[in-house]
XYZ file of C-alpha atoms in Angstrom:
103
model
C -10.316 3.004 -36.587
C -12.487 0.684 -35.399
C -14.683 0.383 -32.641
C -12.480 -2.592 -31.520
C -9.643 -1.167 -31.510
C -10.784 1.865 -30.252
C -12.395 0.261 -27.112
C -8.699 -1.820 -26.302
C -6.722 1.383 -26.500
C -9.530 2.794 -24.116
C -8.871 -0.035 -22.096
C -4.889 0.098 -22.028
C -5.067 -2.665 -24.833
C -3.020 -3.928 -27.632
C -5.101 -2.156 -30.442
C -4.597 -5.424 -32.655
C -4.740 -8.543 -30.535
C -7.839 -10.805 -30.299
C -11.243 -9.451 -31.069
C -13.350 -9.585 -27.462
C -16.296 -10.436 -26.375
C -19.194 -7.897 -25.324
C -19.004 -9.381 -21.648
C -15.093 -9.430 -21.886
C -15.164 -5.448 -22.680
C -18.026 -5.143 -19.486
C -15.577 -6.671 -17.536
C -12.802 -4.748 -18.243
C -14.382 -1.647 -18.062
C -15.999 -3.227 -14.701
C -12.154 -3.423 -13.435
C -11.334 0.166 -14.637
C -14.015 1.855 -12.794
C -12.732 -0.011 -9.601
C -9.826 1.269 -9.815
C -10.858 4.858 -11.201
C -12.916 4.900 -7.950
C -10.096 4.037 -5.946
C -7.671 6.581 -6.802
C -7.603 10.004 -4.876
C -9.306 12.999 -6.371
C -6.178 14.135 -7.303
C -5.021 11.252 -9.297
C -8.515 10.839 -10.498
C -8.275 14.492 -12.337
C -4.655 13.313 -13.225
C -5.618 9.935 -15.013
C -8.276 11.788 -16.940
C -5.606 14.505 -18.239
C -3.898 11.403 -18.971
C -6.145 10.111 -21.516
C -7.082 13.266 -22.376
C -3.291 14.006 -23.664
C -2.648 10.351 -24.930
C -5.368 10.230 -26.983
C -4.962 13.743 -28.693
C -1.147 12.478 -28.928
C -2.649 8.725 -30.588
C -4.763 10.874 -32.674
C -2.148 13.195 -34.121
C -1.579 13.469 -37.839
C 0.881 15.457 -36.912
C 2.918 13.115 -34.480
C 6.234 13.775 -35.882
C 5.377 17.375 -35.651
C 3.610 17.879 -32.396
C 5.288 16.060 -29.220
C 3.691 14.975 -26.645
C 4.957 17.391 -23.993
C 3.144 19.961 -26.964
C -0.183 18.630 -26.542
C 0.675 18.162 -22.676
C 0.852 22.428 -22.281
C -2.051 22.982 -24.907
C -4.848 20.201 -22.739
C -3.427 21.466 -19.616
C -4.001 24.951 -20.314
C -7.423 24.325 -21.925
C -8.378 22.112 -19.296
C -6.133 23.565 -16.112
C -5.109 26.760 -17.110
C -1.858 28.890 -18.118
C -0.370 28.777 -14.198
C -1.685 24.929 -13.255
C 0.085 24.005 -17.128
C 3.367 25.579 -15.816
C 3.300 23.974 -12.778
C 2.215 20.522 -13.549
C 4.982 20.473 -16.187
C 7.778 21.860 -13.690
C 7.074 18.553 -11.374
C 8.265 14.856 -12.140
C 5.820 13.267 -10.094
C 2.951 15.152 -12.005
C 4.840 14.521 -15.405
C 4.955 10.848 -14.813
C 1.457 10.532 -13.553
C 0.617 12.009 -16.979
C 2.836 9.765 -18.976
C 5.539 12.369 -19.973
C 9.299 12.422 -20.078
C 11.186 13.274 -17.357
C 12.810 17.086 -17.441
């Protein structure tokens, strides 16, 4: 991959649409610290699980294998631990704040 495409997926991008500029890619990432900053703590930790679980999912060799509700329970119990794992993946507001499926 890329350091193009890997920047846009970063970014919530397309990973193939048009190539961008260095200032377009400061920009953006100008935008997504904004926002970072103006979440709560809580949904600050939960937007970097996020991304931590996407990309492991995007990464997958295995993605027929391994679902993403798999890699969910294996970050968050890296990350979180065994009970906070359990937990997060009991609730559907947590669940869709980390982009899973609803029970």
């Amino acid at each position: 991959m890329d350091g193009q495409k890997a920047t846009r997926l970063m970014l919530g991008l397309a990973p193939d649409g048009p190539r961008l500029s260095t200032e377009e890619i400061q920009e953006l990432c100008r935008k997504a610290d904004e926002r970072f900053a103006a979440l709560t703590e809580e949904d600050q930790i939960f937007s970097l699980l996020a991304g931590k679980i996407s990309g492991a999912y995007g990464l997958s060799d295995f993605d027929s294998k391994i679902t993403k509700e798999e890699i969910a329970e294996y970050t968050l119990k890296i990350q979180m631990g065994p009970k906070f794992a359990e937990r997060v993946l009991k609730d559907p507001i947590t669940r869709k704040k980390l982009g899973l499926e609803p029970n």
